[in-house]
XYZ file of C-alpha atoms in Angstrom:
154
model
C -5.282 -1.079 15.346
C -3.822 0.249 18.573
C -1.013 -2.305 18.248
C 0.119 -0.704 14.982
C -0.060 2.777 16.500
C 1.961 1.626 19.518
C 4.584 0.082 17.226
C 4.846 3.325 15.225
C 5.306 5.328 18.435
C 8.021 2.967 19.686
C 9.836 3.171 16.355
C 9.701 6.963 16.511
C 10.975 6.982 20.078
C 13.805 4.565 19.207
C 14.871 6.658 16.212
C 14.881 9.831 18.301
C 16.961 8.224 21.059
C 19.414 6.594 18.644
C 20.101 9.729 16.615
C 19.755 12.232 19.436
C 16.712 13.959 17.967
C 14.962 14.715 21.223
C 14.815 18.478 20.759
C 12.158 20.623 19.221
C 12.224 23.025 16.315
C 11.810 26.785 16.680
C 8.008 26.547 16.836
C 8.095 24.269 19.870
C 6.777 21.205 18.040
C 8.598 17.931 17.598
C 9.861 17.433 14.085
C 9.529 13.652 13.917
C 7.424 12.179 11.138
C 6.428 8.997 12.977
C 5.165 10.924 15.992
C 2.901 12.992 13.797
C 1.752 9.940 11.890
C 0.957 8.036 15.079
C -0.918 11.028 16.459
C -3.032 11.364 13.316
C -3.749 7.650 13.332
C -4.742 7.725 16.983
C -7.253 10.535 16.341
C -8.723 9.736 12.913
C -11.007 6.687 12.634
C -11.029 6.801 8.825
C -7.233 6.717 8.734
C -7.255 3.764 11.131
C -9.709 1.898 8.920
C -7.605 2.674 5.839
C -4.472 1.409 7.551
C -6.330 -1.740 8.593
C -7.505 -2.427 5.017
C -4.060 -1.823 3.512
C -2.418 -3.950 6.215
C -4.880 -6.779 5.578
C -4.245 -6.603 1.824
C -0.465 -6.620 2.251
C -0.713 -9.370 4.873
C -2.765 -11.629 2.624
C -0.341 -10.987 -0.229
C 2.703 -11.843 1.859
C 1.228 -14.856 3.645
C -0.823 -16.232 0.723
C 0.837 -19.685 0.780
C -0.024 -20.047 4.464
C -3.562 -18.648 4.259
C -4.807 -20.272 1.067
C -6.833 -23.408 1.812
C -6.131 -24.993 -1.608
C -3.663 -24.756 -4.457
C -4.922 -21.874 -6.644
C -4.046 -23.667 -9.880
C -5.194 -27.175 -8.963
C -8.561 -27.954 -10.476
C -11.031 -30.393 -8.986
C -14.168 -32.030 -10.259
C -16.264 -29.660 -8.143
C -16.990 -27.182 -10.946
C -18.970 -23.994 -10.136
C -19.768 -25.067 -6.599
C -21.468 -22.561 -4.303
C -19.704 -21.454 -1.110
C -19.200 -24.245 1.411
C -16.934 -25.086 4.338
C -14.392 -26.657 1.987
C -14.485 -23.752 -0.503
C -15.613 -20.590 1.386
C -16.002 -18.547 -1.842
C -16.960 -21.480 -4.037
C -15.151 -22.726 -7.145
C -14.756 -21.388 -10.658
C -15.468 -23.054 -14.025
C -12.299 -25.148 -13.731
C -12.981 -26.283 -10.158
C -10.330 -24.038 -8.568
C -10.891 -22.449 -5.162
C -11.867 -18.788 -5.611
C -10.576 -17.826 -2.140
C -7.130 -19.267 -2.888
C -7.041 -17.468 -6.223
C -7.929 -14.169 -4.511
C -5.108 -14.587 -1.988
C -2.532 -15.337 -4.654
C -3.970 -12.645 -6.942
C -3.272 -10.085 -4.209
C 0.437 -10.836 -4.604
C 0.365 -10.006 -8.292
C -1.760 -6.896 -7.748
C 0.586 -5.597 -5.057
C 3.656 -6.260 -7.206
C 2.174 -4.397 -10.170
C 1.126 -1.473 -7.953
C 4.600 -1.137 -6.432
C 6.192 -1.326 -9.883
C 3.829 1.309 -11.312
C 4.429 3.717 -8.430
C 8.194 3.228 -8.709
C 8.240 3.945 -12.447
C 5.917 6.911 -12.000
C 8.146 8.365 -9.302
C 11.283 7.882 -11.410
C 9.729 9.517 -14.469
C 8.120 12.329 -12.464
C 11.265 13.135 -10.505
C 13.373 13.081 -13.657
C 11.026 15.442 -15.510
C 10.806 17.704 -12.462
C 14.577 17.886 -12.103
C 15.038 18.698 -15.784
C 12.304 21.347 -15.659
C 13.723 22.872 -12.500
C 17.354 22.999 -13.570
C 16.937 23.979 -17.217
C 13.849 26.179 -16.953
C 12.619 28.417 -19.752
C 11.143 26.775 -22.831
C 12.056 23.275 -21.621
C 10.108 23.891 -18.424
C 7.132 25.148 -20.447
C 7.298 22.120 -22.761
C 7.387 19.678 -19.844
C 4.490 21.466 -18.140
C 2.380 21.301 -21.318
C 3.179 17.579 -21.572
C 2.047 17.079 -17.969
C -1.126 19.089 -18.672
C -1.916 16.817 -21.635
C -1.340 13.691 -19.513
C -3.607 15.058 -16.766
C -6.328 15.809 -19.319
C -6.982 12.092 -19.826
C -8.977 10.330 -17.120
C -7.271 7.301 -15.644
C-alpha cells in the first residue's frame, strides 16, 4: 500500500516541478490534488483498504490471461469438482475452472462499469449544461426529471 502512496507523491512532485506549480495559494496550502490524495491515503486505513481492493480488481482484470490457471471456456471431464490444487475454486457443471472464469469475468465487469460511468457522465453533464444555460422552465423540467429518476432505487 505504501508503494502506491509513494508513487502518487512522486507523480505529484514531478507534475509540480514540470509545470512550475511549487507555490501555495492565498491560504498557505498547496493546491495540488495528488498531494492531498496521497496525504488522505497515508492517514486513512479504510481508504487504503479500498484502494487495495480496487487495485486488485483492476489488476486481475488486466492480467487475466497471465493469472488464469486454465482456459475459462475449455471444459473438462471433471464436472462439479470441489476445490483442489488443480482447480482452486473447483469446476462448474461443464467442467470449467471457476477461478479462471472469475478472472476473465472481471474484465467484462470492469468494461461495463467504465462504459456505464462514461454514459452517465455524458448525459448528466449535457443535462446540467442545458439547465444552467437555458434556465427557467427548462431548468425546472430537467430537475423534475432528475427527481423522478432518483425516486427509483437502483
